[in-house]
Short mmCIF file of C-alpha atoms in Angstrom, two decimals:
data_model
loop_
_atom_site.label_atom_id
_atom_site.label_comp_id
_atom_site.label_asym_id
_atom_site.label_seq_id
_atom_site.Cartn_x
_atom_site.Cartn_y
_atom_site.Cartn_z
CA MET A 1 78.93 -88.83 150.32
CA ALA A 2 79.42 -90.08 146.76
CA GLU A 3 76.36 -88.11 145.67
CA VAL A 4 77.81 -84.93 147.16
CA VAL A 5 81.12 -85.47 145.37
CA SER A 6 79.32 -86.15 142.09
CA ARG A 7 77.25 -82.99 142.49
CA SER A 8 80.40 -80.99 143.22
CA ARG A 9 82.08 -82.33 140.11
CA ARG A 10 79.04 -81.47 138.01
CA THR A 11 79.14 -77.93 139.42
CA GLU A 12 82.83 -77.62 138.56
CA ILE A 13 82.20 -78.89 135.04
CA SER A 14 79.29 -76.46 134.59
CA PHE A 15 81.41 -73.56 135.86
CA ALA A 16 84.26 -74.54 133.55
CA THR A 17 81.82 -74.75 130.63
CA ILE A 18 80.47 -71.27 131.42
CA CYS A 19 84.00 -69.85 131.67
CA CYS A 20 84.98 -71.41 128.35
CA SER A 21 81.81 -70.08 126.74
CA ALA A 22 82.41 -66.59 128.14
CA PHE A 23 86.03 -66.67 126.99
CA SER A 24 84.92 -67.74 123.50
CA CYS A 25 82.41 -64.88 123.40
CA LEU A 26 85.09 -62.42 124.46
CA GLN A 27 87.41 -63.75 121.76
CA LEU A 28 84.65 -63.45 119.17
CA TYR A 29 83.76 -59.93 120.35
CA TRP A 30 87.42 -58.91 120.26
CA ALA A 31 87.82 -60.38 116.78
CA ARG A 32 84.77 -58.50 115.53
CA LEU A 33 86.06 -55.23 116.93
CA ILE A 34 89.46 -55.75 115.35
CA LEU A 35 87.96 -56.63 111.97
CA ARG A 36 85.70 -53.59 112.12
CA LYS A 37 88.70 -51.44 112.91
CA TRP A 38 90.85 -52.93 110.14
CA PHE A 39 88.23 -52.48 107.44
CA ASN A 40 86.67 -49.33 108.89
CA VAL A 41 83.20 -50.85 109.13
CA SER A 42 80.69 -48.55 110.80
CA SER A 43 78.51 -49.99 113.53
CA THR A 44 74.72 -49.71 113.49
CA GLU A 45 74.75 -47.30 116.42
CA SER A 46 76.68 -44.17 117.23
CA ASP A 47 79.99 -44.88 118.96
CA TYR A 48 81.10 -41.30 119.62
CA SER A 49 81.01 -39.73 123.06
CA ALA A 50 79.54 -36.47 124.33
CA ASP A 51 78.62 -34.71 127.55
CA THR A 52 75.20 -35.69 128.84
CA ASP A 53 74.73 -33.21 131.68
CA ASP A 54 72.14 -31.25 129.72
CA GLU A 55 68.54 -32.44 129.98
CA ARG A 56 67.91 -31.99 126.29
CA PHE A 57 70.64 -34.48 125.39
CA THR A 58 70.23 -37.13 128.08
CA ASN A 59 68.55 -40.44 127.39
CA SER A 60 65.52 -39.31 129.33
CA GLY A 61 65.29 -36.00 127.53
CA SER A 62 63.32 -34.85 124.53
CA GLN A 63 65.43 -36.58 121.89
CA GLU A 64 65.90 -40.20 120.97
CA PHE A 65 68.38 -42.09 118.85
CA ASP A 66 67.34 -43.63 115.58
CA PRO A 67 69.58 -46.66 114.83
CA SER A 68 68.79 -46.55 111.14
CA SER A 69 70.10 -43.01 110.79
CA SER A 70 73.77 -43.66 111.64
CA GLY A 71 73.93 -41.20 114.49
CA VAL A 72 71.15 -38.72 113.63
CA THR A 73 69.13 -37.50 116.56
CA LYS A 74 65.51 -36.72 115.87
CA ASP A 75 62.98 -34.73 117.86
CA VAL A 76 60.23 -36.48 119.75
CA ASP A 77 58.29 -33.29 120.37
CA THR A 78 56.59 -32.28 117.13
CA ASN A 79 56.04 -28.76 118.45
CA ASP A 80 59.76 -27.97 118.23
CA VAL A 81 61.17 -25.76 115.52
CA PRO A 82 61.71 -27.75 112.29
CA LYS A 83 65.27 -29.00 112.15
CA LEU A 84 65.90 -27.95 108.57
CA ARG A 85 63.80 -25.66 106.42
CA ARG A 86 65.67 -25.10 103.19
CA ARG A 87 65.00 -24.61 99.52
CA ASN A 88 67.29 -23.91 96.60
CA SER A 89 65.85 -20.45 96.09
CA GLU A 90 67.69 -17.95 98.29
CA THR A 91 65.00 -15.40 97.50
CA PHE A 92 62.41 -17.65 99.05
CA ARG A 93 64.52 -18.34 102.15
CA VAL A 94 64.88 -14.62 102.88
CA GLN A 95 61.14 -14.52 103.45
CA TYR A 96 61.34 -16.59 106.63
CA MET A 97 65.03 -16.62 107.68
CA ASP A 98 67.16 -14.27 109.76
CA THR A 99 70.96 -14.31 109.80
CA GLN A 100 73.20 -14.45 112.82
CA ALA A 101 76.98 -14.56 113.30
CA ILE A 102 78.76 -17.18 115.41
CA ARG A 103 82.43 -17.35 116.28
CA ILE A 104 84.22 -20.63 115.52
CA CYS A 105 87.72 -21.47 116.76
CA ALA A 106 89.37 -24.37 114.90
CA GLY A 107 92.64 -25.86 116.10
CA THR A 108 94.87 -28.68 114.88
CA TRP A 109 97.93 -30.28 116.43
CA ASN A 110 100.00 -33.39 115.78
CA VAL A 111 101.06 -34.32 119.31
CA GLY A 112 103.37 -37.15 118.23
CA GLY A 113 101.96 -39.68 120.70
CA ARG A 114 103.09 -37.56 123.65
CA VAL A 115 101.04 -37.73 126.85
CA PRO A 116 100.14 -34.20 127.95
CA PRO A 117 101.27 -33.07 131.40
CA ALA A 118 98.49 -32.03 133.75
CA ASP A 119 99.70 -28.41 133.81
CA LEU A 120 99.97 -28.01 130.02
CA ASP A 121 98.98 -24.47 129.03
CA ILE A 122 96.84 -24.54 125.88
CA ASP A 123 95.05 -21.21 126.37
CA GLY A 124 96.95 -19.69 123.47
CA TRP A 125 96.03 -22.57 121.18
CA LEU A 126 92.34 -22.26 122.11
CA ASP A 127 92.40 -18.47 121.81
CA THR A 128 90.58 -18.04 125.12
CA VAL A 129 91.33 -14.31 125.19
CA GLU A 130 88.59 -13.87 122.57
CA PRO A 131 86.17 -16.69 123.47
CA ALA A 132 84.42 -18.47 120.62
CA ASP A 133 80.96 -20.00 120.44
CA ILE A 134 82.27 -23.28 119.01
CA TYR A 135 85.66 -24.95 119.45
CA VAL A 136 86.62 -27.54 116.83
CA LEU A 137 89.84 -29.24 117.92
CA GLY A 138 91.66 -31.96 116.02
CA LEU A 139 94.62 -34.00 117.24
CA GLN A 140 96.76 -36.37 115.23
CA GLU A 141 98.92 -39.17 116.61
CA ILE A 142 97.08 -38.94 119.88
CA VAL A 143 98.60 -42.37 120.50
CA PRO A 144 101.94 -43.63 119.16
CA LEU A 145 101.47 -45.21 115.74
CA ASN A 146 102.98 -48.57 116.65
CA ALA A 147 101.71 -52.00 115.65
CA GLY A 148 99.76 -52.47 118.89
CA ASN A 149 97.77 -49.27 118.49
CA ILE A 150 97.28 -49.66 114.75
CA PHE A 151 96.16 -53.29 114.65
CA GLY A 152 94.97 -53.80 118.23
CA MET A 153 92.33 -52.25 120.43
CA GLU A 154 92.21 -48.47 120.60
CA ASN A 155 93.75 -46.81 123.63
CA ASP A 156 91.33 -44.08 124.70
CA GLN A 157 93.21 -43.03 127.84
CA PRO A 158 95.20 -40.22 126.13
CA ALA A 159 91.97 -38.87 124.63
CA SER A 160 90.45 -38.63 128.11
CA GLU A 161 93.50 -36.76 129.39
CA TRP A 162 93.35 -34.29 126.50
CA GLU A 163 89.64 -33.76 127.09
CA ASN A 164 90.30 -32.95 130.75
CA ILE A 165 92.91 -30.36 129.79
CA ILE A 166 90.56 -28.82 127.21
CA ARG A 167 87.70 -28.77 129.69
CA ASP A 168 89.81 -27.03 132.33
CA ALA A 169 90.97 -24.43 129.81
CA LEU A 170 87.43 -23.69 128.61
CA ASN A 171 86.12 -23.53 132.16
CA ARG A 172 88.54 -20.67 132.76
CA VAL A 173 86.99 -18.65 129.94
CA ARG A 174 85.34 -15.56 131.35
CA PRO A 175 81.85 -14.60 130.24
CA ARG A 176 81.62 -11.41 128.27
CA LYS A 177 81.13 -8.31 130.42
CA LEU A 178 77.70 -6.75 130.19
CA LYS A 179 77.43 -2.98 130.30
CA ILE A 180 74.59 -1.99 132.61
CA VAL A 181 72.97 1.35 131.98
CA SER A 182 70.03 2.53 134.05
CA HIS A 183 67.67 5.38 133.29
CA SER A 184 65.39 4.94 136.29
CA ASP A 185 64.26 7.78 138.59
CA PRO A 186 65.44 7.95 141.31
CA PRO A 187 68.80 6.92 139.89
CA SER A 188 69.84 3.36 140.61
CA PRO A 189 73.32 2.64 142.02
CA SER A 190 74.53 1.22 138.70
CA LYS A 191 74.04 4.58 136.96
CA PHE A 192 76.96 6.09 138.78
CA LYS A 193 79.39 3.48 137.44
CA PRO A 194 77.89 2.12 134.21
CA SER A 195 81.19 0.94 132.67
CA LYS A 196 82.70 -0.79 135.70
CA GLU A 197 82.29 -4.45 136.49
CA VAL A 198 79.50 -5.18 138.92
CA SER A 199 80.61 -6.18 142.40
CA PHE A 200 78.93 -9.24 143.86
CA SER A 201 79.74 -8.52 147.49
CA VAL A 202 76.65 -8.97 149.66
CA GLN A 203 76.50 -8.29 153.38
CA ASP A 204 73.72 -8.55 155.93
CA MET A 205 71.23 -9.59 153.28
CA PHE A 206 67.95 -11.40 153.84
CA VAL A 207 66.65 -13.72 151.15
CA GLU A 208 63.32 -15.36 150.61
CA THR A 209 63.06 -18.91 151.89
CA SER A 210 61.38 -20.18 148.74
CA ASN A 211 63.65 -21.87 146.22
CA ASP A 212 61.19 -20.95 143.50
CA ALA A 213 62.81 -17.52 143.35
CA CYS A 214 66.00 -19.09 142.04
CA ASP A 215 65.82 -19.36 138.29
CA ASP A 216 68.57 -21.30 136.48
CA SER A 217 67.02 -21.17 133.03
CA THR A 218 68.62 -17.91 131.94
CA GLU A 219 70.79 -18.50 128.87
CA ARG A 220 73.49 -16.41 127.30
CA PRO A 221 71.86 -14.15 124.70
CA ASN A 222 72.79 -14.67 121.08
CA VAL A 223 75.35 -12.17 119.87
CA SER A 224 75.50 -10.31 116.60
CA GLU A 225 78.41 -10.04 114.20
CA ASP A 226 79.38 -6.59 115.50
CA SER A 227 79.43 -7.72 119.10
CA LEU A 228 81.57 -10.73 118.18
CA THR A 229 84.19 -8.65 116.45
CA ASN A 230 84.30 -5.86 119.03
CA ALA A 231 83.85 -7.90 122.20
CA SER A 232 86.61 -7.64 124.78
CA PRO A 233 87.56 -10.44 127.19
CA ASN A 234 86.20 -10.21 130.66
CA THR A 235 88.32 -9.82 133.71
CA GLN A 236 88.94 -12.50 136.25
CA ASP A 237 86.05 -13.87 138.26
CA SER A 238 85.72 -12.44 141.70
CA SER A 239 84.60 -14.60 144.54
CA LEU A 240 81.07 -14.20 145.80
CA SER A 241 81.05 -13.90 149.54
CA VAL A 242 77.58 -14.04 151.06
CA ARG A 243 76.93 -13.53 154.76
CA ILE A 244 73.34 -14.14 155.71
CA ASN A 245 72.18 -13.16 159.19
CA SER A 246 68.68 -13.44 160.55
CA ASP A 247 66.79 -13.79 163.81
CA SER A 248 64.33 -16.60 164.32
CA GLN A 249 61.96 -14.15 165.99
CA ARG A 250 62.01 -11.75 163.02
CA GLU A 251 58.68 -11.93 161.22
CA GLU A 252 59.42 -9.63 158.34
CA ARG A 253 61.83 -10.87 155.64
CA PHE A 254 63.06 -8.77 152.76
CA SER A 255 64.19 -9.94 149.36
CA TYR A 256 67.23 -8.22 147.93
CA THR A 257 64.96 -6.48 145.39
CA GLU A 258 63.28 -4.66 148.27
CA ARG A 259 66.49 -3.57 149.94
CA VAL A 260 67.53 0.06 149.49
CA GLY A 261 70.92 1.69 149.35
CA LEU A 262 73.02 -1.12 147.87
CA SER A 263 75.93 -0.18 145.59
CA TRP A 264 75.29 -2.86 142.97
CA PRO A 265 72.36 -4.02 140.80
CA GLU A 266 70.56 -7.27 141.44
CA PRO A 267 72.91 -10.28 141.40
CA PRO A 268 71.84 -13.50 139.67
CA LEU A 269 69.30 -15.35 141.73
CA LYS A 270 70.88 -18.71 140.99
CA LEU A 271 73.99 -17.71 142.97
CA LEU A 272 71.91 -17.46 146.15
CA ASN A 273 70.04 -20.75 145.94
CA GLN A 274 72.54 -22.72 148.02
CA TYR A 275 72.32 -21.49 151.57
CA VAL A 276 72.52 -23.44 154.79
CA LEU A 277 69.43 -23.69 157.00
CA GLY A 278 69.97 -23.96 160.70
CA LYS A 279 67.54 -24.90 163.41
CA ARG A 280 64.06 -23.35 163.39
CA GLY A 281 64.56 -22.22 159.81
CA SER A 282 67.25 -19.67 160.64
CA PHE A 283 70.07 -18.97 158.22
CA LYS A 284 73.74 -19.61 158.87
CA SER A 285 76.67 -17.77 157.34
CA VAL A 286 77.90 -19.43 154.16
CA ASN A 287 80.67 -18.63 151.67
CA LEU A 288 79.95 -19.28 148.01
CA THR A 289 82.12 -18.91 144.93
CA ILE A 290 81.02 -18.35 141.36
CA LYS A 291 83.40 -21.03 140.11
CA ASN A 292 81.73 -23.71 142.23
CA LEU A 293 78.15 -22.60 141.61
CA ARG A 294 77.96 -21.89 137.92
CA LYS A 295 77.61 -24.56 135.29
CA PRO A 296 80.48 -24.94 132.80
CA SER A 297 80.20 -22.41 130.00
CA TYR A 298 81.07 -25.04 127.37
CA VAL A 299 79.90 -28.60 126.85
CA ARG A 300 81.42 -31.34 124.73
CA ILE A 301 78.98 -32.13 121.98
CA VAL A 302 81.01 -34.87 120.26
CA SER A 303 84.36 -36.65 120.54
CA LYS A 304 85.53 -39.36 118.17
CA GLN A 305 88.83 -41.23 117.90
CA MET A 306 90.11 -43.41 115.05
CA VAL A 307 93.49 -44.88 116.03
CA GLY A 308 95.56 -41.67 116.26
CA VAL A 309 93.09 -39.22 114.70
CA PHE A 310 90.90 -37.48 117.26
CA LEU A 311 88.23 -34.81 116.81
CA THR A 312 86.41 -33.12 119.67
CA ILE A 313 83.88 -30.27 119.43
CA TRP A 314 82.80 -28.02 122.30
CA VAL A 315 80.01 -25.44 122.19
CA ARG A 316 78.59 -22.80 124.47
CA ARG A 317 75.94 -24.29 126.69
CA SER A 318 73.30 -21.87 125.40
CA LEU A 319 74.07 -22.87 121.79
CA ARG A 320 73.76 -26.61 122.28
CA LYS A 321 69.97 -26.73 121.93
CA HIS A 322 70.28 -25.11 118.49
CA ILE A 323 72.47 -27.94 117.10
CA SER A 324 70.81 -30.93 115.49
CA ASN A 325 71.31 -33.71 112.92
CA LEU A 326 74.64 -34.73 114.42
CA CYS A 327 76.41 -37.46 112.43
CA VAL A 328 79.94 -38.88 112.52
CA SER A 329 81.87 -40.67 109.76
CA THR A 330 85.36 -42.20 109.82
CA VAL A 331 87.48 -43.18 106.83
CA GLY A 332 90.77 -45.06 107.11
CA VAL A 333 93.22 -44.69 104.21
CA GLY A 334 96.38 -46.04 105.86
CA ILE A 335 97.82 -49.54 105.59
CA MET A 336 96.04 -51.63 102.91
CA GLY A 337 94.02 -48.50 102.13
CA TYR A 338 91.64 -49.08 105.06
CA ILE A 339 93.57 -49.07 108.33
CA GLY A 340 93.03 -45.93 110.40
CA ASN A 341 96.64 -44.94 111.04
CA LYS A 342 95.90 -42.38 108.32
CA GLY A 343 92.47 -41.06 107.40
CA SER A 344 89.72 -38.75 108.59
CA VAL A 345 87.14 -38.23 111.31
CA SER A 346 84.24 -36.08 110.04
CA VAL A 347 81.31 -34.53 111.87
CA SER A 348 78.16 -33.20 110.25
CA MET A 349 75.75 -30.98 112.15
CA THR A 350 73.10 -28.37 111.60
CA ILE A 351 73.65 -25.13 113.52
CA TYR A 352 70.30 -23.40 113.62
CA GLN A 353 69.32 -23.94 109.96
CA THR A 354 72.77 -24.11 108.34
CA PRO A 355 74.60 -27.44 107.76
CA PHE A 356 78.27 -27.51 108.79
CA CYS A 357 80.95 -30.15 108.24
CA PHE A 358 84.16 -30.40 110.27
CA LEU A 359 86.98 -32.76 109.26
CA CYS A 360 90.14 -33.79 111.08
CA THR A 361 92.57 -35.69 108.84
CA HIS A 362 96.04 -37.18 108.85
CA LEU A 363 97.24 -37.74 105.28
CA SER A 364 100.15 -39.74 103.88
CA SER A 365 103.63 -38.48 104.70
CA GLY A 366 106.77 -38.33 102.58
CA GLU A 367 109.03 -35.76 100.89
CA LYS A 368 109.47 -37.43 97.50
CA ASP A 369 108.28 -35.63 94.40
CA THR A 370 105.43 -38.11 93.91
CA ASP A 371 104.29 -38.29 97.55
CA HIS A 372 101.89 -35.38 97.15
CA GLN A 373 99.91 -37.58 94.73
CA LYS A 374 99.35 -40.04 97.58
CA ARG A 375 97.94 -37.25 99.65
CA ASN A 376 95.65 -36.22 96.79
CA ASP A 377 94.47 -39.82 96.53
CA ASP A 378 93.75 -39.83 100.26
CA VAL A 379 91.58 -36.73 99.84
CA ARG A 380 89.65 -38.32 96.98
CA GLU A 381 89.03 -41.46 99.05
CA ILE A 382 87.85 -39.39 102.00
CA HIS A 383 85.37 -37.56 99.77
CA ARG A 384 84.18 -40.81 98.19
CA ARG A 385 83.76 -42.88 101.34
CA THR A 386 82.54 -40.26 103.82
CA GLN A 387 78.81 -40.91 104.17
CA PHE A 388 76.79 -39.39 106.99
CA LEU A 389 73.48 -40.99 106.05
CA PRO A 390 72.69 -44.32 104.37
CA GLN A 391 71.32 -44.11 100.85
CA SER A 392 68.15 -45.95 101.89
CA LEU A 393 67.18 -43.28 104.41
CA ASN A 394 64.82 -40.53 103.33
CA ALA A 395 66.62 -37.62 104.97
CA ASN A 396 64.53 -34.74 103.56
CA GLY A 397 67.46 -32.85 102.11
CA LEU A 398 69.96 -33.45 104.92
CA PRO A 399 73.58 -33.60 103.72
CA ARG A 400 74.99 -37.05 103.03
CA SER A 401 78.51 -36.25 101.82
CA ILE A 402 81.12 -33.59 102.55
CA ARG A 403 80.26 -31.45 99.54
CA ASP A 404 76.57 -31.31 100.50
CA HIS A 405 77.32 -28.92 103.37
CA GLU A 406 77.24 -25.14 103.06
CA ARG A 407 80.15 -24.49 105.47
CA ILE A 408 83.14 -26.86 105.60
CA ILE A 409 86.26 -26.58 107.76
CA TRP A 410 89.06 -29.06 107.01
CA LEU A 411 91.94 -29.27 109.48
CA GLY A 412 94.75 -31.61 110.40
CA ASP A 413 98.23 -32.81 109.55
CA LEU A 414 97.77 -32.68 105.78
CA ASN A 415 101.48 -33.39 105.30
CA TYR A 416 101.88 -31.28 102.14
CA ARG A 417 105.51 -30.17 101.75
CA ILE A 418 107.59 -27.45 100.09
CA ASN A 419 109.09 -28.22 96.68
CA LEU A 420 112.55 -26.81 97.40
CA SER A 421 115.86 -28.28 98.37
CA TYR A 422 116.87 -28.79 101.98
CA GLU A 423 119.41 -25.97 101.87
CA LYS A 424 117.14 -23.50 100.06
CA THR A 425 114.24 -24.15 102.41
CA HIS A 426 116.35 -23.52 105.50
CA GLU A 427 117.78 -20.39 103.91
CA LEU A 428 114.34 -18.89 103.25
CA VAL A 429 113.14 -19.87 106.71
CA ALA A 430 116.12 -18.14 108.30
CA ARG A 431 115.37 -15.00 106.28
CA LYS A 432 111.61 -15.25 107.05
CA GLU A 433 110.71 -15.02 103.37
CA TRP A 434 107.38 -16.76 103.80
CA GLN A 435 105.98 -15.71 100.42
CA ARG A 436 108.84 -17.42 98.57
CA LEU A 437 108.08 -20.58 100.50
CA VAL A 438 104.33 -20.31 99.84
CA GLU A 439 104.98 -20.13 96.10
CA ASN A 440 106.50 -23.62 96.32
CA ASP A 441 104.05 -25.05 98.84
CA GLN A 442 102.19 -28.09 97.51
CA LEU A 443 98.86 -27.38 99.18
CA SER A 444 98.85 -23.75 98.03
CA ARG A 445 99.28 -24.98 94.47
CA GLU A 446 96.46 -27.49 94.91
CA MET A 447 94.11 -24.73 96.03
CA THR A 448 94.89 -22.54 93.03
CA LYS A 449 95.16 -24.98 90.12
CA GLY A 450 94.99 -28.46 91.60
CA ASN A 451 92.46 -31.27 91.49
CA VAL A 452 91.35 -31.97 95.05
CA PHE A 453 91.33 -28.62 96.86
CA GLU A 454 90.73 -26.19 94.03
CA GLY A 455 88.42 -23.40 95.16
CA TRP A 456 89.20 -23.84 98.85
CA SER A 457 90.54 -20.96 100.97
CA GLU A 458 93.24 -20.53 103.58
CA GLY A 459 94.59 -17.66 105.60
CA ALA A 460 97.95 -16.06 104.90
CA LEU A 461 100.89 -18.20 106.02
CA GLY A 462 102.64 -15.44 107.93
CA PHE A 463 104.31 -17.74 110.44
CA PRO A 464 107.22 -20.21 110.24
CA PRO A 465 106.66 -23.79 109.05
CA THR A 466 105.18 -25.98 111.78
CA TYR A 467 107.27 -29.13 111.13
CA LYS A 468 109.70 -30.70 112.03
CA TYR A 469 111.10 -29.58 115.39
CA GLU A 470 113.28 -31.19 117.97
CA ILE A 471 111.27 -32.15 121.05
CA ASP A 472 111.08 -29.35 123.62
CA SER A 473 113.20 -27.13 121.40
CA GLU A 474 112.90 -24.16 119.05
CA ASN A 475 115.25 -25.74 116.53
CA TYR A 476 114.19 -27.62 113.42
CA ILE A 477 115.46 -31.15 113.32
CA GLY A 478 118.57 -31.71 111.19
CA ASP A 479 119.85 -35.00 109.86
CA ASP A 480 117.61 -37.88 110.86
CA PRO A 481 119.52 -41.20 111.00
CA GLU A 482 116.37 -43.11 110.00
CA SER A 483 114.90 -40.98 107.24
CA GLY A 484 117.66 -38.59 106.26
CA LYS A 485 117.26 -34.84 106.15
CA ARG A 486 113.87 -33.33 106.99
CA LYS A 487 112.85 -30.08 105.34
CA PRO A 488 110.66 -27.64 107.29
CA ALA A 489 107.08 -27.54 106.00
CA TRP A 490 103.61 -26.27 106.80
CA CYS A 491 102.19 -29.72 107.47
CA ASP A 492 99.51 -28.50 109.89
CA ARG A 493 96.79 -26.59 108.05
CA ILE A 494 93.24 -25.29 108.39
CA ILE A 495 91.28 -24.58 105.20
CA TRP A 496 87.63 -23.92 104.49
CA ASN A 497 85.02 -23.94 101.78
CA GLY A 498 81.65 -22.23 101.53
CA LYS A 499 80.09 -18.80 101.57
CA GLY A 500 79.30 -16.77 104.65
CA MET A 501 82.62 -17.37 106.42
CA ARG A 502 85.17 -14.73 107.28
CA LEU A 503 88.62 -15.52 108.69
CA LEU A 504 89.51 -13.39 111.71
CA SER A 505 92.95 -14.83 112.54
CA TYR A 506 95.30 -17.60 111.43
CA ARG A 507 98.38 -18.33 113.48
CA ARG A 508 100.44 -20.96 115.21
CA ASN A 509 101.18 -21.41 118.91
CA GLU A 510 104.58 -22.02 120.48
CA VAL A 511 103.88 -25.13 122.57
CA LYS A 512 106.93 -27.42 122.39
CA LEU A 513 105.32 -30.70 123.40
CA SER A 514 105.89 -32.50 120.07
CA ASP A 515 107.77 -32.08 116.79
CA HIS A 516 104.81 -30.08 115.40
CA ARG A 517 103.50 -26.68 116.37
CA PRO A 518 99.72 -26.27 116.89
CA VAL A 519 97.78 -24.02 114.51
CA THR A 520 94.60 -22.03 115.22
CA ALA A 521 92.09 -20.35 112.89
CA THR A 522 89.20 -18.23 114.11
CA PHE A 523 86.17 -17.65 111.87
CA LEU A 524 83.04 -15.58 111.91
CA ALA A 525 80.35 -17.67 110.24
CA LYS A 526 76.85 -16.62 109.31
CA VAL A 527 74.01 -19.00 110.09
CA GLU A 528 70.38 -18.87 109.10
CA VAL A 529 67.86 -18.76 111.93
CA LEU A 530 64.22 -19.56 111.38
CA SER A 531 62.05 -16.54 112.12
CA PRO A 532 58.50 -17.59 113.08
CA ARG A 533 57.31 -14.01 112.57
CA LYS A 534 58.61 -13.89 108.99
CA LEU A 535 57.33 -17.38 108.29
CA HIS A 536 53.84 -16.52 109.53
CA ARG A 537 53.77 -13.39 107.39
CA ALA A 538 54.99 -15.28 104.30
CA LEU A 539 52.34 -17.99 104.76
CA ALA A 540 49.64 -15.35 105.27
CA LEU A 541 50.59 -13.60 102.02
CA THR A 542 50.66 -16.91 100.15
CA TYR A 543 47.25 -17.85 101.50
CA SER A 544 45.79 -14.49 100.47
CA GLU A 545 47.18 -14.94 96.95
CA ILE A 546 45.56 -18.35 96.69
CA GLN A 547 42.24 -16.98 97.93
CA SER A 548 42.28 -14.16 95.37
CA GLN A 549 42.63 -16.58 92.42
#
């Protein structure tokens, strides 16, 4: 009996020792995370999140993660298209590059730590009427900037809720309508109504039993610049109702391509690959909807949060395989110059053969005459400390800093104010004299003759200042008991730098969730696409020149 008691005590002591050890490890792990957050120390592996429902980007796919490259993905298959073929000579690049236009929608919004309701309508902010190929969305103050969120562990629950709202909004985007024109003889049914939307109503239709006929590899074709600018939004999805009837004794089965007299062209095969088999291989009636069958049109390629600064990027599913060299960098410039209550989240990526950089920032606030210098210092620190690749890595010309990219979009709550009195600012706002306000806008001056944003571009500020509003109201806030009077200002901005970018629209949206109004900018950006045909011809000519010498 004494031996049993002694053994029990030893077990209790061992369990207590294990618990103390585990608690010490958790304390050490927590302390390390907090210290990394305070001093903005990057980890050795990528800590951003992304959708992994695509085979190319899953862990078992054709790409692997290189820990030494700070988030760069590299190809395992050497037969893939080279990730970056560039030289300084534009004349040389023309010999093997084609150009293509992609539509980019960039949006910024300071949500003031407000949790979004589930039914929040952000379609206007995302500009879903004219769908884009890439959505770059930045949020500031995604969590309240209190001591717990600034110095403690990050709360990622609001980010998940915002991602769900964004995903739902993008899933409602309609694919562009394709005009079907037939010149066959005898005339096909689609010739009689070439401009109308195709109906997907199928009745009494027999399908082949083999699933091999269902092909899900069809991707959305790349669009040109003209089609992007002239494309019209599609109408609402119609439900696909399929009624399949067959007799088990029937020996002859027809595919829908062999059926005559239908009033619509061939529907996508992938919409018919989910039917119900009854006994003896017979088919049962089944109702299918496009919404439930189709894959989401957009996938989240990256999401990254630093305290209250949050950047998420979504791309068309067909475009995802053409994006490579994805890197993320965070810079905190808040308390003590390193805490992330203010700072930037930056993403570097190569779209086809063109390097892009997207930045979401929240700069220092304040209306004093010298506060704009703090914001300029923040910008300098972000440029200096943003590094996408370590210096020791041989990156073969891949961009390491912000300025190394050919296309840069900078968005966020930049906090630049208007150098006018409280009364004069409100007077000009009431009279909608935007140009008078722009002449005294701090950021506009920085872009014309400043030090940090000189040479950058922005769309015309033809809308009212975006800050500061009363919550759930159309009225600017008046006297603030804590900080005095607040002047209206264009705090929320989207600017860009680089050639080959054309602004299509620049506007704000009237969502009254916070004391800021969201802003949206839509661009048409040219990208270089490697042309194997041109490359083969250029190499053949070079080889012939060498042989002739």
